[in-house]
Coordinates of C-alpha atoms in Angstrom, one line a residue:
Chain A
M9 CA -40.9 -11.6 -14.0
A10 CA -38.2 -10.8 -16.5
F11 CA -34.6 -11.4 -15.6
D12 CA -31.8 -8.9 -15.8
Y13 CA -28.1 -9.2 -15.8
P14 CA -26.4 -10.2 -12.6
A15 CA -25.8 -7.4 -10.0
P16 CA -22.0 -7.1 -10.6
F17 CA -22.7 -6.6 -14.3
L18 CA -25.3 -3.8 -13.6
L19 CA -22.9 -2.2 -11.2
L20 CA -20.1 -2.2 -13.9
A21 CA -22.5 -0.8 -16.5
R22 CA -23.5 1.9 -14.0
E23 CA -19.9 3.0 -13.4
L24 CA -19.1 3.0 -17.1
R25 CA -22.2 5.2 -17.7
R26 CA -20.6 7.9 -15.5
L27 CA -17.8 8.4 -18.0
P28 CA -18.1 11.3 -20.4
G29 CA -19.6 10.4 -23.8
I30 CA -20.8 7.0 -22.6
G31 CA -24.6 6.6 -22.7
P32 CA -26.6 3.8 -21.1
R33 CA -26.5 1.8 -24.4
S34 CA -22.8 2.1 -24.8
A35 CA -22.2 1.3 -21.1
E36 CA -24.1 -1.9 -21.5
R37 CA -22.4 -2.8 -24.7
I38 CA -18.9 -2.1 -23.2
A39 CA -19.8 -4.1 -20.1
L40 CA -21.0 -7.0 -22.3
W41 CA -17.8 -6.8 -24.3
I42 CA -15.6 -6.8 -21.3
L43 CA -17.4 -9.9 -19.9
S44 CA -17.7 -11.9 -23.0
N45 CA -14.9 -11.0 -25.3
K46 CA -11.6 -12.9 -25.0
D47 CA -9.6 -9.8 -26.0
A48 CA -11.0 -7.9 -23.0
R49 CA -8.5 -7.2 -20.2
P50 CA -10.6 -6.1 -17.2
A51 CA -7.8 -6.7 -14.7
Q52 CA -5.4 -4.6 -16.7
L53 CA -8.0 -1.8 -17.1
A54 CA -8.7 -1.9 -13.4
G55 CA -5.0 -1.8 -12.6
A56 CA -4.4 1.1 -15.0
L57 CA -7.3 3.1 -13.4
T58 CA -6.0 2.5 -9.9
A59 CA -2.4 3.2 -10.9
A60 CA -3.3 6.4 -12.7
A61 CA -5.6 7.7 -10.0
T62 CA -3.1 7.1 -7.2
S63 CA 0.1 8.2 -8.9
I64 CA -1.0 11.2 -10.9
H65 CA -1.8 14.6 -9.2
P66 CA -1.5 18.2 -10.2
C67 CA 2.1 19.7 -10.5
A68 CA 2.7 21.9 -7.5
E69 CA 3.9 24.7 -9.8
C70 CA 1.9 24.7 -13.0
G71 CA -1.0 22.3 -12.3
F72 CA -0.2 19.9 -15.1
F73 CA -0.4 16.2 -14.5
A74 CA 2.6 15.0 -12.5
T75 CA 3.8 11.8 -10.9
H76 CA 6.2 13.6 -8.6
D77 CA 6.0 16.9 -6.9
L78 CA 6.7 18.8 -10.1
C79 CA 5.7 17.8 -13.6
E80 CA 8.2 17.0 -16.4
I81 CA 7.8 20.4 -17.9
C82 CA 8.5 22.4 -14.8
L83 CA 11.5 20.1 -14.0
Q84 CA 13.3 21.0 -17.3
P85 CA 15.9 23.5 -16.2
S86 CA 16.1 25.3 -19.6
R87 CA 12.6 26.4 -19.2
S88 CA 12.7 28.5 -16.0
G89 CA 12.7 32.2 -16.0
R90 CA 11.3 32.7 -19.5
E91 CA 7.8 33.2 -20.8
M92 CA 4.9 32.1 -18.7
C93 CA 1.7 30.9 -20.5
V94 CA -1.5 31.1 -18.4
V95 CA -4.3 28.6 -19.3
E96 CA -7.6 27.6 -17.8
L97 CA -7.1 23.9 -17.3
A98 CA -4.3 21.4 -17.0
T99 CA -5.7 19.7 -20.1
D100 CA -5.0 22.9 -22.2
I101 CA -1.3 22.6 -21.6
L102 CA -0.5 19.6 -23.9
P103 CA -2.2 20.9 -27.0
L104 CA -0.1 24.1 -26.7
E105 CA 3.0 22.0 -25.9
K106 CA 2.4 19.9 -29.0
T107 CA 2.6 22.9 -31.3
G108 CA 6.3 23.1 -30.4
S109 CA 6.2 26.9 -30.6
F110 CA 6.3 27.6 -26.9
R111 CA 9.3 26.8 -24.7
G112 CA 8.4 28.5 -21.5
L113 CA 6.5 27.5 -18.4
Y114 CA 2.7 27.1 -18.0
H115 CA 0.3 28.0 -15.3
A116 CA -3.2 26.3 -15.2
L117 CA -5.7 28.4 -13.3
G118 CA -7.9 25.3 -12.6
G119 CA -10.9 26.9 -14.4
R120 CA -12.3 30.3 -15.3
L121 CA -14.5 32.9 -13.6
A122 CA -18.1 31.7 -13.6
P123 CA -20.2 33.6 -11.2
L124 CA -23.3 31.5 -11.9
D125 CA -21.4 28.4 -10.9
H126 CA -19.9 30.1 -7.8
V127 CA -16.4 30.2 -9.3
G128 CA -14.8 33.5 -8.2
P129 CA -11.1 34.6 -8.2
E130 CA -10.5 32.7 -4.9
Q131 CA -11.5 29.4 -6.5
L132 CA -8.8 29.8 -9.2
R133 CA -5.0 29.5 -8.8
I134 CA -4.5 33.2 -9.2
E135 CA -2.6 33.8 -5.9
P136 CA -0.1 31.1 -6.8
L137 CA 0.3 32.7 -10.2
L138 CA 1.2 36.0 -8.7
Q139 CA 3.6 34.2 -6.3
R140 CA 5.3 32.5 -9.3
I141 CA 5.6 35.7 -11.2
R142 CA 7.2 37.4 -8.3
T143 CA 9.6 34.6 -7.8
G144 CA 10.3 33.5 -11.3
K145 CA 10.2 36.9 -13.0
P146 CA 9.1 35.7 -16.4
T147 CA 10.1 37.7 -19.5
E148 CA 6.5 37.7 -20.7
I149 CA 3.1 36.6 -19.5
I150 CA 0.9 35.1 -22.3
L151 CA -2.8 34.7 -21.6
A152 CA -4.1 31.7 -23.5
L153 CA -7.7 31.4 -22.2
S154 CA -10.8 30.3 -24.1
A155 CA -12.3 32.7 -26.7
D156 CA -15.8 32.5 -25.2
V157 CA -17.6 34.8 -22.8
E158 CA -16.3 33.3 -19.5
G159 CA -12.8 33.0 -21.0
E160 CA -12.9 36.7 -22.0
A161 CA -14.1 37.8 -18.6
T162 CA -11.3 35.8 -16.9
T163 CA -8.7 37.3 -19.3
N164 CA -10.0 40.8 -18.6
Y165 CA -9.8 40.1 -14.8
L166 CA -6.2 38.8 -15.2
V167 CA -5.2 41.8 -17.3
E168 CA -6.4 44.1 -14.5
I169 CA -4.4 42.5 -11.8
L170 CA -1.3 41.6 -13.9
E171 CA -0.8 45.0 -15.7
P172 CA 0.4 46.7 -12.5
L173 CA 3.3 44.3 -12.3
G174 CA 4.8 46.0 -15.3
L175 CA 5.8 42.9 -17.2
P176 CA 5.1 42.4 -21.0
L177 CA 1.6 41.0 -21.0
T178 CA 0.1 39.4 -24.2
R179 CA -2.8 37.3 -25.2
I180 CA -3.0 34.7 -28.0
A181 CA -4.5 35.8 -31.2
H182 CA -8.2 35.3 -32.1
G183 CA -9.2 35.0 -35.7
L184 CA -9.9 32.6 -38.5
P185 CA -9.0 29.0 -37.6
A186 CA -6.6 27.1 -39.9
G187 CA -8.5 25.7 -42.8
G188 CA -11.6 27.8 -42.0
G189 CA -13.2 29.5 -44.9
L190 CA -14.6 33.0 -44.5
E191 CA -18.1 31.8 -45.3
H192 CA -18.1 29.4 -42.3
A193 CA -16.8 31.9 -39.8
D194 CA -19.2 33.5 -37.4
Q195 CA -19.6 37.2 -37.0
I196 CA -17.6 37.5 -33.8
T197 CA -14.7 35.5 -35.2
L198 CA -14.5 37.7 -38.3
Q199 CA -14.8 40.8 -36.2
R200 CA -11.8 39.7 -34.1
A201 CA -9.9 38.6 -37.2
L202 CA -10.3 42.0 -38.6
S203 CA -9.5 44.0 -35.5
G204 CA -6.4 41.7 -35.0
R205 CA -5.1 42.3 -38.5
R206 CA -1.3 42.7 -38.8
P207 CA 0.9 44.5 -41.4
V208 CA 1.9 41.9 -44.1
A209 CA 5.5 42.7 -43.7
E210 CA 5.5 41.8 -39.9
R211 CA 6.4 38.1 -40.1
Chain B
M12 CA 11.5 17.7 -27.1
A13 CA 7.7 18.0 -26.5
F14 CA 6.3 16.5 -23.4
D15 CA 3.6 14.0 -23.1
Y16 CA 1.3 12.9 -20.3
P17 CA 2.8 10.8 -17.5
A18 CA 3.2 7.1 -18.2
P19 CA 0.3 6.0 -15.9
F20 CA -2.0 8.3 -17.8
L21 CA -0.9 6.9 -21.2
L22 CA -1.3 3.4 -19.9
L23 CA -4.9 4.2 -18.8
A24 CA -5.7 5.8 -22.2
R25 CA -4.3 2.7 -23.9
E26 CA -6.4 0.3 -21.9
L27 CA -9.5 2.5 -22.5
R28 CA -8.8 2.6 -26.2
R29 CA -9.2 -1.2 -26.3
L30 CA -12.9 -0.9 -25.4
P31 CA -15.5 -1.2 -28.2
G32 CA -16.5 2.1 -29.7
I33 CA -13.7 4.1 -27.9
G34 CA -11.2 5.7 -30.3
P35 CA -7.9 7.3 -29.4
R36 CA -9.5 10.7 -28.9
S37 CA -12.3 9.4 -26.7
A38 CA -9.8 7.3 -24.7
E39 CA -7.7 10.4 -24.0
R40 CA -10.8 12.5 -23.2
I41 CA -12.1 9.9 -20.8
A42 CA -8.7 9.5 -19.1
L43 CA -8.4 13.2 -18.7
W44 CA -11.9 13.3 -17.2
I45 CA -11.1 10.5 -14.8
L46 CA -8.0 12.3 -13.6
S47 CA -9.3 15.8 -13.4
N48 CA -13.0 15.7 -12.7
K49 CA -14.1 15.6 -9.2
D50 CA -17.1 13.5 -10.1
A51 CA -14.9 10.7 -11.4
R52 CA -14.7 7.6 -9.3
P53 CA -11.7 5.6 -10.6
A54 CA -11.6 3.4 -7.6
Q55 CA -15.2 2.4 -7.9
L56 CA -14.9 1.8 -11.6
A57 CA -11.8 -0.4 -11.0
G58 CA -13.6 -2.2 -8.2
A59 CA -16.7 -2.8 -10.4
L60 CA -14.5 -4.1 -13.2
T61 CA -12.7 -6.5 -10.9
A62 CA -15.9 -7.7 -9.2
A63 CA -17.7 -8.3 -12.5
A64 CA -14.7 -10.0 -14.1
T65 CA -14.1 -12.4 -11.2
S66 CA -17.7 -13.1 -10.2
I67 CA -19.5 -13.4 -13.5
H68 CA -19.0 -16.5 -15.8
P69 CA -21.2 -18.4 -18.3
C70 CA -24.1 -20.4 -16.8
A71 CA -23.2 -24.1 -17.0
E72 CA -26.5 -24.9 -18.7
C73 CA -27.5 -22.1 -21.1
G74 CA -24.3 -19.9 -21.3
F75 CA -26.0 -16.7 -19.9
F76 CA -24.2 -14.6 -17.4
A77 CA -24.2 -16.2 -14.0
T78 CA -22.7 -15.5 -10.6
H79 CA -23.3 -19.0 -9.4
D80 CA -23.0 -22.3 -11.3
L81 CA -26.4 -21.7 -13.0
C82 CA -27.9 -18.4 -14.0
E83 CA -31.1 -16.9 -12.6
I84 CA -33.1 -18.1 -15.6
C85 CA -32.1 -21.7 -15.4
L86 CA -32.6 -21.7 -11.6
Q87 CA -36.3 -20.8 -11.9
P88 CA -38.1 -24.1 -11.4
S89 CA -41.2 -23.2 -13.5
R90 CA -39.1 -22.9 -16.6
S91 CA -37.7 -26.4 -16.9
G92 CA -39.0 -29.0 -19.4
R93 CA -40.7 -26.5 -21.6
E94 CA -39.6 -24.8 -24.8
M95 CA -35.9 -24.3 -25.5
C96 CA -34.7 -21.3 -27.5
V97 CA -31.3 -21.6 -29.2
V98 CA -29.4 -18.3 -29.7
E99 CA -25.9 -17.5 -30.9
L100 CA -24.6 -15.5 -28.0
A101 CA -25.3 -15.0 -24.3
T102 CA -26.0 -11.4 -25.1
D103 CA -28.9 -12.4 -27.3
I104 CA -30.8 -13.8 -24.3
L105 CA -31.8 -10.7 -22.5
P106 CA -33.3 -8.9 -25.5
L107 CA -35.6 -12.0 -26.0
E108 CA -36.3 -12.2 -22.3
K109 CA -37.3 -8.6 -22.2
T110 CA -40.0 -9.1 -24.7
G111 CA -41.8 -11.1 -22.0
S112 CA -43.2 -13.5 -24.6
F113 CA -40.9 -16.5 -23.9
R114 CA -41.0 -18.4 -20.7
G115 CA -38.8 -21.4 -21.5
L116 CA -35.1 -22.1 -21.3
Y117 CA -32.3 -20.7 -23.5
H118 CA -29.2 -22.2 -25.0
A119 CA -26.4 -19.9 -26.2
L120 CA -24.1 -21.6 -28.8
G121 CA -21.3 -19.2 -28.1
G122 CA -21.2 -18.1 -31.8
R123 CA -22.1 -19.3 -35.2
L124 CA -20.5 -21.3 -37.9
A125 CA -17.9 -19.2 -39.6
P126 CA -15.5 -21.4 -41.7
L127 CA -13.4 -18.4 -42.6
D128 CA -12.7 -17.7 -39.0
H129 CA -12.1 -21.3 -38.2
V130 CA -15.3 -21.7 -36.3
G131 CA -16.8 -25.1 -36.9
P132 CA -19.4 -27.2 -35.1
E133 CA -16.8 -28.3 -32.5
Q134 CA -16.2 -24.7 -31.5
L135 CA -19.9 -24.2 -30.7
R136 CA -21.8 -25.6 -27.7
I137 CA -23.8 -28.0 -29.9
E138 CA -22.9 -31.2 -28.1
P139 CA -24.1 -29.7 -24.7
L140 CA -27.3 -28.7 -26.6
L141 CA -28.0 -32.2 -27.7
Q142 CA -27.2 -33.4 -24.1
R143 CA -29.7 -30.9 -22.7
I144 CA -32.4 -31.9 -25.2
R145 CA -31.9 -35.6 -24.3
T146 CA -32.1 -34.9 -20.6
G147 CA -34.7 -32.0 -20.5
K148 CA -37.0 -33.2 -23.3
P149 CA -38.2 -29.7 -24.2
T150 CA -41.7 -29.5 -25.8
E151 CA -40.3 -27.4 -28.7
I152 CA -36.9 -26.2 -29.9
I153 CA -37.0 -22.6 -31.3
L154 CA -34.0 -21.5 -33.4
A155 CA -33.4 -17.8 -32.9
L156 CA -30.2 -17.1 -34.8
S157 CA -29.2 -14.0 -36.8
A158 CA -30.9 -13.5 -40.2
D159 CA -27.6 -13.1 -42.0
V160 CA -25.6 -15.6 -44.1
E161 CA -23.7 -17.1 -41.2
G162 CA -26.7 -17.2 -39.0
E163 CA -28.7 -19.0 -41.8
A164 CA -25.9 -21.5 -42.4
T165 CA -25.8 -22.3 -38.6
T166 CA -29.6 -22.6 -38.5
N167 CA -29.5 -25.0 -41.5
Y168 CA -26.8 -27.1 -39.8
L169 CA -28.8 -27.2 -36.6
V170 CA -32.0 -28.2 -38.4
E171 CA -30.1 -31.1 -40.0
I172 CA -28.9 -32.5 -36.7
L173 CA -32.0 -31.7 -34.6
E174 CA -34.7 -32.9 -37.0
P175 CA -33.9 -36.6 -36.4
L176 CA -34.7 -36.1 -32.7
G177 CA -38.4 -35.9 -33.7
L178 CA -39.2 -32.8 -31.5
P179 CA -41.2 -29.8 -32.7
L180 CA -38.6 -27.6 -34.3
T181 CA -39.3 -24.0 -35.2
R182 CA -37.5 -20.8 -36.1
I183 CA -38.3 -17.2 -35.4
A184 CA -40.0 -15.3 -38.1
H185 CA -38.2 -13.2 -40.6
G186 CA -40.0 -10.2 -42.2
L187 CA -40.7 -6.5 -41.9
P188 CA -39.3 -5.1 -38.7
A189 CA -41.8 -3.2 -36.4
G190 CA -42.1 0.4 -37.7
G191 CA -40.4 -0.4 -40.9
G192 CA -42.0 0.9 -44.1
L193 CA -42.0 -1.2 -47.2
E194 CA -40.0 1.4 -49.0
H195 CA -37.1 1.0 -46.6
A196 CA -37.0 -2.8 -46.6
D197 CA -34.3 -4.5 -48.7
Q198 CA -35.2 -7.1 -51.2
I199 CA -34.3 -10.2 -49.1
T200 CA -36.4 -8.9 -46.2
L201 CA -39.4 -8.4 -48.4
Q202 CA -38.8 -11.8 -50.0
R203 CA -38.8 -13.5 -46.6
A204 CA -41.8 -11.4 -45.4
L205 CA -43.7 -12.6 -48.5
S206 CA -42.8 -16.2 -48.2
G207 CA -43.5 -16.2 -44.5
R208 CA -47.0 -14.8 -44.9
R209 CA -49.7 -16.2 -42.7
P210 CA -53.5 -16.4 -43.1
V211 CA -55.1 -13.3 -41.5
A212 CA -57.4 -15.5 -39.3
E213 CA -54.5 -17.3 -37.7
R214 CA -53.7 -15.0 -34.7

């Protein structure tokens, strides 16, 4: 009979293997490193996991990560009552925020319409969005969803229910990504880049 | 001012980034997944880390991972007093064990001679090895260290101090790896494969 690692080791490797991008080999390698490298800090990692999992929850307004009832973004007074940017996931907010070109509020839907996965409008934070629009009266609603089929379907659905509100409704531009050459762009991207063309003077 | 994730999130990402093979982007992605995916089990992972780190330590005899004073391998009675296989690290033991072709005891040195990193013979578990050989009187000592420069230097050092004991002393074969074609083998591997050639009848 061949021996294996002790049970607590195997349990640790099994939990590590559940993380995204960590396969069975990496999980074993990381577990070995944690248990045999003097630079490893298993207690600190365990503490950080527990602290993050217990103290972080979705912001009651926008859905971003928050340690209090509202997140840092929603708490900033200068932001209220301006543009509102609708995204799919809380994780989409920081990339937009880091561009530095948006100073309004966000609203994460918590996903997008995906009938095959049983995600309908009721599963998304659409009712809270309408509520916030009624209360906050933003100057513009910007739809910033993914440029794939499900993102498009969700955008179309939102356009349908948001247009009756009579507020300026826009969506982020689709086209050639920065640094992307024409020869590498797919047909749909080029099609959208063409149909989204703007007069050169308009900048 | 642009916002960032809450402090507990950043702390978690920082701890994850310390793991081997996890860069800053993966660390952020894993932290986001842990905090926003319903399949994530941060408490279980934290528990597994704590349990493994507190219950697992090196076997007092061979240096393998153990939850008691001795590891499972050293505890098996049928193994004592036979061959002893010397390896660099505790993590080298299981790969050998999994081959199923060795039924003796192991001894992990805890590293190899590396003068540039201030690792001399005193930093390795060489004195305990001599002690175990005197007490256990193995029928053979097999040196199974890495086939690189530092592994070779350590092997040579061990040969020098173990030969006077008068026990059968061997080292694992160096040559063409399984599935390796001659055209992919480097010069040193081929040189060792040639010099380590054996009569065809001898199997």
